[in-house]
C-alpha cells in the first residue's frame, strides 16, 4: 500500500471507535463535571502508548461500569481517581503474577464465541438507538460506511461519513458549528481521594463492578481478537501484557484527572473495520487528543459534541455487526450452541461477567456429559 493511501486508511480507522468514545467522554465532562484537560490528555497519552507498544490498532475506551456510575452522579472526582488507581493496581498484579493467563486459558472457546456475539449485538443495538435520534443522518452515514468501501475503496469511509453527516446537520440547522477553541495551555491538576471513605466508595461502586468486565472484554477477548485479525503482528499481544499495560496506564493517569480506561474488543474490531492496520491509528488519534487536552481544553469538547448522534450510531452498528459475526461462531458444533447462546444473551441483558460465568457452567456440564456418555471421546475446548 502506498504511503498516502496507507495514512488515509489509518486515519479512517482511527475514527472507528468514536461511537463508544464520544458519548461517554462528553457526558463525563458535561454531566459529571470532570476537567476536560485531564480526560482528553489521559486518553491521548494512553492511546499513543498502546499504539507504540503493541503495533496494532488497539482501542482505548472509558471503563463502561465506572462511567455509568459516574454519569448517575454517584461518584465524585476523588472517588473516580480511587477507582482508577485501585483497578490499576489489581490489573498490574494479575499481569505480573501471570494469573490473568490462567483465567484466559480456563475460558472455553464456545464461551468466548458467545461473549463476542453478545458484545457485538450490544454494540449494534446501542448504534440503532443513536441512529434513531437523527434517522436521516444515520441512514446517510450508514450508506456511506457500507457503500464507499465497495465503490471507492481508496477513500476512508468513517471520517467521510462523519464529515458529510456533520456538514448536512450544520446546513439544516440540526446542530450549529462550534466556536473555535481558544489556545490556553494548561497541565492537568493532581486529583486524589480526600479520605479512606472515598477510596472505599471508589472500590465498591467503581472497581468491583468493572473488574470482571475488564478481564473478559478488555483482556481476554481483545487478545483473542488481535490474534485473529493480526496473526503476524499480534505475537506480543497477550493477556498478560495487556493487563500490565492497562494497569500501569490507570495507576499513572487516574491521579491526573483521567477517566479509568481499558482496551476493548469492539473498538479493535471497529478500527480494523474502517481501515486501521497498525498502531499508527491510535497514535494519530492520541496525539490529537493530547494537543486538544493540553492546549485547547476548555473548548475542545464542543468539537466532539457536534457530531450527529445518527452518524456516531452508524459506526457502532456496523462495527458491532462485524464483531458479532465471528468465524468461530459459524464453526461451532451444534452441542456448543447452548453455551454460546446463554453467554451471548446474558452479555446483552446483564453483563459479560454473567455471560462468562453461566456459559462456563453450561460448557462444563456439556463436557462432563460427553465423557459419561461417550467414554474415551476427545472433546475440543
Tab-separated table of C-alpha atoms in Angstrom:
chain	number	residue	atom	x	y	z
A	1	UNK	CA	0.000	0.000	0.000
A	2	UNK	CA	1.365	3.409	-0.990
A	3	UNK	CA	2.193	5.791	1.845
A	4	UNK	CA	-0.542	8.427	1.232
A	5	UNK	CA	-3.214	5.742	0.905
A	6	UNK	CA	-1.905	3.961	3.988
A	7	UNK	CA	-2.124	7.096	6.121
A	8	UNK	CA	-5.633	7.804	4.855
A	9	UNK	CA	-6.591	4.262	5.796
A	10	UNK	CA	-5.094	4.614	9.279
A	11	UNK	CA	-6.861	7.964	9.773
A	12	UNK	CA	-10.140	6.371	8.748
A	13	UNK	CA	-9.619	3.537	11.185
A	14	UNK	CA	-8.784	5.966	13.991
A	15	UNK	CA	-12.354	7.313	13.719
A	16	UNK	CA	-13.868	3.842	14.002
A	17	UNK	CA	-14.284	3.741	17.784
A	18	UNK	CA	-15.700	7.254	18.225
A	19	UNK	CA	-19.147	5.721	18.662
A	20	UNK	CA	-18.055	4.446	22.076
A	21	UNK	CA	-15.652	7.243	22.951
A	22	UNK	CA	-17.676	10.380	22.212
A	23	UNK	CA	-20.877	9.819	24.254
A	24	UNK	CA	-19.110	8.716	27.428
A	25	UNK	CA	-16.367	11.353	27.340
A	26	UNK	CA	-18.720	14.230	26.541
A	27	UNK	CA	-21.061	13.022	29.289
A	28	UNK	CA	-18.246	12.745	31.840
A	29	UNK	CA	-17.310	16.403	31.278
A	30	UNK	CA	-20.725	17.990	30.763
A	31	UNK	CA	-22.779	15.889	33.211
A	32	UNK	CA	-20.262	14.748	35.828
A	33	UNK	CA	-18.133	17.906	35.702
A	34	UNK	CA	-14.712	16.350	35.105
A	35	UNK	CA	-11.955	18.664	33.879
A	36	UNK	CA	-11.724	18.201	30.080
A	37	UNK	CA	-7.943	18.675	30.033
A	38	UNK	CA	-7.245	15.694	32.255
A	39	UNK	CA	-9.793	13.497	30.493
A	40	UNK	CA	-8.600	14.206	26.943
A	41	UNK	CA	-4.888	14.191	27.780
A	42	UNK	CA	-5.298	10.910	29.673
A	43	UNK	CA	-6.877	9.180	26.716
A	44	UNK	CA	-4.336	10.731	24.371
A	45	UNK	CA	-1.340	9.515	26.363
A	46	UNK	CA	-2.798	6.024	26.728
A	47	UNK	CA	-3.602	5.725	23.001
A	48	UNK	CA	-0.105	6.792	21.972
A	49	UNK	CA	1.435	4.325	24.416
A	50	UNK	CA	-0.817	1.458	23.257
A	51	UNK	CA	-0.121	2.091	19.581
A	52	UNK	CA	3.642	2.259	20.068
A	53	UNK	CA	3.845	-0.694	22.474
A	54	UNK	CA	1.713	-3.206	20.555
A	55	UNK	CA	1.866	-2.060	16.929
A	56	UNK	CA	-1.798	-2.826	16.141
A	57	UNK	CA	-4.866	-0.541	16.369
A	58	UNK	CA	-5.826	-1.256	19.960
A	59	UNK	CA	-8.716	0.950	21.081
A	60	UNK	CA	-8.553	2.737	24.441
A	61	UNK	CA	-12.035	3.245	25.879
A	62	UNK	CA	-13.661	4.572	29.055
A	63	UNK	CA	-14.452	1.787	31.510
A	64	UNK	CA	-18.184	1.213	30.996
A	65	UNK	CA	-19.322	0.286	34.518
A	66	UNK	CA	-17.352	3.135	36.110
A	67	UNK	CA	-18.700	5.568	33.500
A	68	UNK	CA	-22.275	4.501	34.223
A	69	UNK	CA	-21.852	5.155	37.948
A	70	UNK	CA	-20.132	8.476	37.201
A	71	UNK	CA	-22.940	9.693	34.947
A	72	UNK	CA	-25.581	8.960	37.597
A	73	UNK	CA	-23.859	11.369	39.957
A	74	UNK	CA	-22.957	8.634	42.461
A	75	UNK	CA	-19.197	9.224	42.210
A	76	UNK	CA	-17.077	12.357	42.510
A	77	UNK	CA	-13.589	13.118	41.147
A	78	UNK	CA	-11.772	11.780	44.224
A	79	UNK	CA	-13.752	8.545	44.221
A	80	UNK	CA	-13.201	8.212	40.471
A	81	UNK	CA	-9.455	8.584	40.968
A	82	UNK	CA	-9.573	5.925	43.692
A	83	UNK	CA	-11.423	3.524	41.371
A	84	UNK	CA	-8.819	4.053	38.649
A	85	UNK	CA	-5.833	3.674	40.970
A	86	UNK	CA	-7.086	0.513	42.701
A	87	UNK	CA	-8.162	-1.047	39.393
A	88	UNK	CA	-4.698	-0.277	38.033
A	89	UNK	CA	-3.033	-1.991	40.972
A	90	UNK	CA	-5.217	-5.114	40.620
A	91	UNK	CA	-4.588	-5.385	36.870
A	92	UNK	CA	-0.863	-4.945	37.391
A	93	UNK	CA	-0.850	-7.783	39.921
A	94	UNK	CA	-2.903	-10.043	37.624
A	95	UNK	CA	-0.436	-9.413	34.819
A	96	UNK	CA	2.825	-9.537	36.741
A	97	UNK	CA	1.904	-12.758	38.565
A	98	UNK	CA	0.594	-14.396	35.389
A	99	UNK	CA	-2.807	-15.059	36.969
A	100	UNK	CA	-4.605	-13.448	34.022
A	101	UNK	CA	-3.103	-16.074	31.709
A	102	UNK	CA	-4.591	-18.871	33.814
A	103	UNK	CA	-8.007	-17.170	33.685
A	104	UNK	CA	-7.778	-16.799	29.894
A	105	UNK	CA	-6.833	-20.458	29.383
A	106	UNK	CA	-9.773	-21.570	31.539
A	107	UNK	CA	-12.349	-19.881	29.274
A	108	UNK	CA	-13.719	-22.386	26.693
A	109	UNK	CA	-13.822	-21.328	23.038
A	110	UNK	CA	-17.606	-21.703	22.918
A	111	UNK	CA	-17.955	-19.218	25.768
A	112	UNK	CA	-15.544	-16.815	24.076
A	113	UNK	CA	-17.627	-17.022	20.896
A	114	UNK	CA	-20.777	-16.299	22.916
A	115	UNK	CA	-19.193	-13.323	24.651
A	116	UNK	CA	-18.061	-11.936	21.303
A	117	UNK	CA	-21.534	-12.433	19.840
A	118	UNK	CA	-23.163	-10.718	22.815
A	119	UNK	CA	-20.790	-7.762	22.795
A	120	UNK	CA	-21.336	-7.282	19.084
A	121	UNK	CA	-25.124	-7.378	19.443
A	122	UNK	CA	-24.968	-4.928	22.368
A	123	UNK	CA	-22.823	-2.514	20.350
A	124	UNK	CA	-25.124	-2.744	17.345
A	125	UNK	CA	-28.226	-2.193	19.478
A	126	UNK	CA	-26.753	0.963	21.026
A	127	UNK	CA	-25.973	2.072	17.493
A	128	UNK	CA	-29.602	1.524	16.455
A	129	UNK	CA	-30.737	3.741	19.321
A	130	UNK	CA	-28.371	6.523	18.314
A	131	UNK	CA	-29.353	6.264	14.641
A	132	UNK	CA	-32.998	6.643	15.682
A	133	UNK	CA	-32.224	10.062	17.219
A	134	UNK	CA	-31.388	11.522	13.783
A	135	UNK	CA	-32.585	8.804	11.392
A	136	UNK	CA	-31.954	10.647	8.119
A	137	UNK	CA	-28.358	11.453	9.037
A	138	UNK	CA	-27.891	7.972	10.448
A	139	UNK	CA	-29.143	6.372	7.235
A	140	UNK	CA	-26.850	8.621	5.195
A	141	UNK	CA	-23.828	7.726	7.327
A	142	UNK	CA	-24.710	4.039	7.140
A	143	UNK	CA	-24.951	4.213	3.346
A	144	UNK	CA	-21.532	5.869	3.175
A	145	UNK	CA	-19.956	3.342	5.553
A	146	UNK	CA	-21.280	0.390	3.557
A	147	UNK	CA	-21.067	1.824	0.055
A	148	UNK	CA	-17.745	3.687	-0.066
A	149	UNK	CA	-15.538	0.620	0.631
A	150	UNK	CA	-17.177	-1.139	-2.337
A	151	UNK	CA	-17.355	1.760	-4.796
A	152	UNK	CA	-14.371	3.907	-3.761
A	153	UNK	CA	-12.103	1.654	-1.693
A	154	UNK	CA	-9.281	4.202	-1.549
A	155	UNK	CA	-11.372	6.691	0.429
A	156	UNK	CA	-11.619	6.374	4.252
A	157	UNK	CA	-15.302	5.694	4.886
A	158	UNK	CA	-15.567	6.564	8.598
A	159	UNK	CA	-14.289	10.182	8.543
A	160	UNK	CA	-16.138	10.770	5.262
A	161	UNK	CA	-19.428	9.625	6.811
A	162	UNK	CA	-18.898	11.761	9.916
A	163	UNK	CA	-17.887	14.835	7.911
A	164	UNK	CA	-20.785	14.545	5.471
A	165	UNK	CA	-23.396	13.993	8.201
A	166	UNK	CA	-21.994	16.868	10.277
A	167	UNK	CA	-21.972	19.256	7.303
A	168	UNK	CA	-25.604	18.439	6.496
A	169	UNK	CA	-26.554	18.840	10.167
A	170	UNK	CA	-24.996	22.328	10.156
A	171	UNK	CA	-26.648	23.419	6.914
A	172	UNK	CA	-30.078	22.186	8.006
A	173	UNK	CA	-29.797	23.695	11.485
A	174	UNK	CA	-29.864	20.345	13.290
A	175	UNK	CA	-26.627	21.366	15.028
A	176	UNK	CA	-24.566	24.553	14.926
A	177	UNK	CA	-20.847	24.803	14.121
A	178	UNK	CA	-18.842	25.071	17.342
A	179	UNK	CA	-16.714	28.140	18.047
A	180	UNK	CA	-13.006	27.666	17.505
A	181	UNK	CA	-11.404	26.792	20.860
A	182	UNK	CA	-9.019	29.339	22.343
A	183	UNK	CA	-5.352	28.447	22.735
A	184	UNK	CA	-4.905	28.096	26.503
A	185	UNK	CA	-2.108	25.699	27.523
A	186	UNK	CA	-2.666	24.049	30.909
A	187	UNK	CA	-1.371	20.962	32.666
A	188	UNK	CA	-3.888	18.614	34.328
A	189	UNK	CA	-4.077	19.001	38.082
A	190	UNK	CA	-3.429	16.287	40.656
A	191	UNK	CA	-6.624	14.617	41.906
A	192	UNK	CA	-6.509	12.152	44.795
A	193	UNK	CA	-9.179	10.765	47.141
A	194	UNK	CA	-9.658	13.022	50.155
A	195	UNK	CA	-10.005	10.199	52.702
A	196	UNK	CA	-10.388	6.460	53.067
A	197	UNK	CA	-14.146	6.821	52.711
A	198	UNK	CA	-13.705	7.994	49.125
A	199	UNK	CA	-11.269	5.136	48.493
A	200	UNK	CA	-13.753	2.591	49.804
A	201	UNK	CA	-16.620	4.095	47.799
A	202	UNK	CA	-14.481	4.042	44.657
A	203	UNK	CA	-13.711	0.357	45.214
A	204	UNK	CA	-17.330	-0.674	45.880
A	205	UNK	CA	-19.022	1.488	43.239
A	206	UNK	CA	-16.336	1.513	40.561
A	207	UNK	CA	-13.623	-1.114	40.768
A	208	UNK	CA	-15.645	-4.198	41.809
A	209	UNK	CA	-18.375	-3.936	39.139
A	210	UNK	CA	-15.806	-3.019	36.479
A	211	UNK	CA	-13.128	-5.652	37.057
A	212	UNK	CA	-14.989	-8.683	35.598
A	213	UNK	CA	-15.891	-6.646	32.503
A	214	UNK	CA	-12.282	-5.558	32.033
A	215	UNK	CA	-10.922	-9.085	32.424
A	216	UNK	CA	-13.388	-10.546	29.900
A	217	UNK	CA	-13.711	-7.834	27.243
A	218	UNK	CA	-10.570	-5.705	27.589
A	219	UNK	CA	-8.061	-8.505	28.174
A	220	UNK	CA	-9.246	-11.988	27.164
A	221	UNK	CA	-11.418	-11.087	24.162
A	222	UNK	CA	-9.123	-8.306	22.965
A	223	UNK	CA	-6.121	-10.640	22.938
A	224	UNK	CA	-8.161	-13.328	21.173
A	225	UNK	CA	-9.448	-10.919	18.514
A	226	UNK	CA	-5.978	-9.450	17.989
A	227	UNK	CA	-4.622	-12.902	17.171
A	228	UNK	CA	-7.485	-13.460	14.721
A	229	UNK	CA	-7.163	-10.129	12.904
A	230	UNK	CA	-3.366	-9.744	13.006
A	231	UNK	CA	-1.807	-13.218	13.222
A	232	UNK	CA	1.556	-11.951	12.045
A	233	UNK	CA	1.675	-8.864	14.257
A	234	UNK	CA	-0.036	-9.887	17.488
A	235	UNK	CA	2.502	-12.329	18.940
A	236	UNK	CA	3.200	-9.891	21.765
A	237	UNK	CA	-0.456	-9.001	22.363
A	238	UNK	CA	-1.006	-11.394	25.255
A	239	UNK	CA	-3.471	-11.161	28.108
A	240	UNK	CA	-0.540	-10.686	30.460
A	241	UNK	CA	0.961	-7.738	28.567
A	242	UNK	CA	-2.453	-6.135	28.091
A	243	UNK	CA	-3.148	-6.467	31.813
A	244	UNK	CA	0.181	-4.904	32.788
A	245	UNK	CA	-0.208	-2.079	30.268
A	246	UNK	CA	-3.781	-1.269	31.281
A	247	UNK	CA	-2.912	-1.398	34.957
A	248	UNK	CA	0.093	0.889	34.577
A	249	UNK	CA	-1.887	3.405	32.498
A	250	UNK	CA	-4.640	3.694	35.111
A	251	UNK	CA	-2.238	3.823	38.019
A	252	UNK	CA	-0.270	6.696	36.459
A	253	UNK	CA	-3.052	8.673	34.756
A	254	UNK	CA	-6.009	8.390	37.167
A	255	UNK	CA	-4.420	10.831	39.665
A	256	UNK	CA	-4.039	13.322	36.773
A	257	UNK	CA	-7.772	13.612	36.166
A	258	UNK	CA	-8.090	10.853	33.564
A	259	UNK	CA	-11.117	8.602	33.434
A	260	UNK	CA	-10.455	4.925	34.228
A	261	UNK	CA	-9.564	3.350	30.870
A	262	UNK	CA	-9.367	-0.084	29.321
A	263	UNK	CA	-8.944	-1.687	25.931
A	264	UNK	CA	-11.897	-3.109	24.028
A	265	UNK	CA	-12.503	-5.936	21.559
A	266	UNK	CA	-15.290	-3.921	19.963
A	267	UNK	CA	-13.043	-0.921	19.495
A	268	UNK	CA	-10.310	-3.052	17.940
A	269	UNK	CA	-12.849	-4.539	15.527
A	270	UNK	CA	-14.200	-1.061	14.714
A	271	UNK	CA	-10.796	0.420	13.914
A	272	UNK	CA	-9.894	-2.608	11.800
A	273	UNK	CA	-13.251	-2.472	10.004
A	274	UNK	CA	-12.676	1.122	8.923
A	275	UNK	CA	-9.124	0.714	7.668
A	276	UNK	CA	-6.606	0.663	10.533
A	277	UNK	CA	-3.870	-1.947	10.191
A	278	UNK	CA	-1.158	-0.782	12.608
A	279	UNK	CA	-0.517	1.162	15.784
A	280	UNK	CA	-0.454	4.362	13.727
A	281	UNK	CA	-4.241	4.765	14.089
A	282	UNK	CA	-4.335	5.068	17.917
A	283	UNK	CA	-1.129	7.132	17.854
A	284	UNK	CA	-2.693	9.642	15.440
A	285	UNK	CA	-5.875	9.986	17.473
A	286	UNK	CA	-3.876	10.067	20.712
A	287	UNK	CA	-1.689	12.947	19.522
A	288	UNK	CA	-4.808	14.894	18.523
A	289	UNK	CA	-6.367	14.333	21.959
A	290	UNK	CA	-3.135	15.296	23.721
A	291	UNK	CA	-2.981	18.583	21.790
A	292	UNK	CA	-6.649	19.312	22.494
A	293	UNK	CA	-6.374	18.382	26.168
A	294	UNK	CA	-3.172	20.279	26.900
A	295	UNK	CA	-3.685	23.347	24.688
A	296	UNK	CA	-7.414	23.795	23.972
A	297	UNK	CA	-9.106	22.001	26.862
A	298	UNK	CA	-11.935	24.444	27.606
A	299	UNK	CA	-13.372	24.414	24.085
A	300	UNK	CA	-12.226	21.045	22.813
A	301	UNK	CA	-15.269	19.047	23.916
A	302	UNK	CA	-17.527	21.195	21.761
A	303	UNK	CA	-15.799	19.771	18.689
A	304	UNK	CA	-16.906	16.242	19.620
A	305	UNK	CA	-20.364	17.265	20.820
A	306	UNK	CA	-21.447	18.489	17.358
A	307	UNK	CA	-21.105	15.039	15.757
A	308	UNK	CA	-24.676	13.915	14.882
A	309	UNK	CA	-25.884	11.055	17.062
A	310	UNK	CA	-27.081	9.166	13.996
A	311	UNK	CA	-23.637	9.180	12.371
A	312	UNK	CA	-21.971	8.054	15.596
A	313	UNK	CA	-24.583	5.312	15.898
A	314	UNK	CA	-23.909	4.128	12.366
A	315	UNK	CA	-20.278	3.495	13.316
A	316	UNK	CA	-21.396	1.392	16.273
A	317	UNK	CA	-23.972	-0.504	14.216
A	318	UNK	CA	-21.510	-1.543	11.512
A	319	UNK	CA	-18.660	-2.388	13.903
A	320	UNK	CA	-20.951	-4.291	16.274
A	321	UNK	CA	-22.324	-6.406	13.441
A	322	UNK	CA	-18.795	-7.283	12.335
A	323	UNK	CA	-17.792	-8.228	15.871
A	324	UNK	CA	-20.814	-10.471	16.380
A	325	UNK	CA	-20.344	-12.481	13.180
A	326	UNK	CA	-17.092	-14.243	14.089
A	327	UNK	CA	-15.814	-17.299	12.224
A	328	UNK	CA	-15.732	-19.316	15.457
A	329	UNK	CA	-19.489	-18.802	15.762
A	330	UNK	CA	-20.173	-20.498	12.436
A	331	UNK	CA	-17.582	-23.235	13.008
A	332	UNK	CA	-19.047	-24.278	16.369
A	333	UNK	CA	-20.588	-27.734	16.765
A	334	UNK	CA	-24.347	-27.882	17.487
A	335	UNK	CA	-23.775	-29.174	21.032
A	336	UNK	CA	-21.820	-25.963	21.786
A	337	UNK	CA	-24.726	-23.701	20.841
A	338	UNK	CA	-26.399	-23.697	24.304
A	339	UNK	CA	-23.238	-22.306	25.920
A	340	UNK	CA	-22.794	-19.802	23.090
A	341	UNK	CA	-26.423	-18.670	23.227
A	342	UNK	CA	-26.565	-18.316	27.008
A	343	UNK	CA	-23.243	-16.458	27.147
A	344	UNK	CA	-24.423	-14.080	24.421
A	345	UNK	CA	-27.850	-13.466	25.960
A	346	UNK	CA	-26.516	-12.684	29.423
A	347	UNK	CA	-23.802	-10.476	27.948
A	348	UNK	CA	-26.500	-8.421	26.216
A	349	UNK	CA	-29.062	-8.293	29.016
A	350	UNK	CA	-26.822	-8.391	32.123
A	351	UNK	CA	-23.071	-8.032	31.526
A	352	UNK	CA	-20.127	-10.035	30.129
A	353	UNK	CA	-19.169	-11.323	33.574
A	354	UNK	CA	-22.569	-13.002	33.963
A	355	UNK	CA	-22.271	-14.387	30.435
A	356	UNK	CA	-18.839	-15.782	31.216
A	357	UNK	CA	-19.962	-17.481	34.438
A	358	UNK	CA	-23.155	-19.020	33.035
A	359	UNK	CA	-21.542	-20.114	29.793
A	360	UNK	CA	-18.684	-21.739	31.660
A	361	UNK	CA	-21.131	-23.735	33.815
A	362	UNK	CA	-23.111	-24.931	30.775
A	363	UNK	CA	-19.967	-25.829	28.813
A	364	UNK	CA	-18.521	-27.706	31.805
A	365	UNK	CA	-21.769	-29.674	32.081
A	366	UNK	CA	-21.677	-30.487	28.359
A	367	UNK	CA	-18.116	-31.790	28.608
A	368	UNK	CA	-18.952	-33.892	31.663
A	369	UNK	CA	-21.993	-35.401	29.950
A	370	UNK	CA	-19.937	-36.158	26.839
A	371	UNK	CA	-17.336	-38.017	28.896
A	372	UNK	CA	-20.033	-40.050	30.718
A	373	UNK	CA	-21.976	-40.981	27.601
A	374	UNK	CA	-19.042	-41.320	25.232
A	375	UNK	CA	-16.049	-42.611	27.246
A	376	UNK	CA	-12.745	-42.080	25.523
A	377	UNK	CA	-14.048	-39.386	23.186
A	378	UNK	CA	-11.829	-36.374	22.586
A	379	UNK	CA	-13.555	-33.044	23.066
A	380	UNK	CA	-12.216	-29.835	21.588
A	381	UNK	CA	-12.057	-26.923	24.043
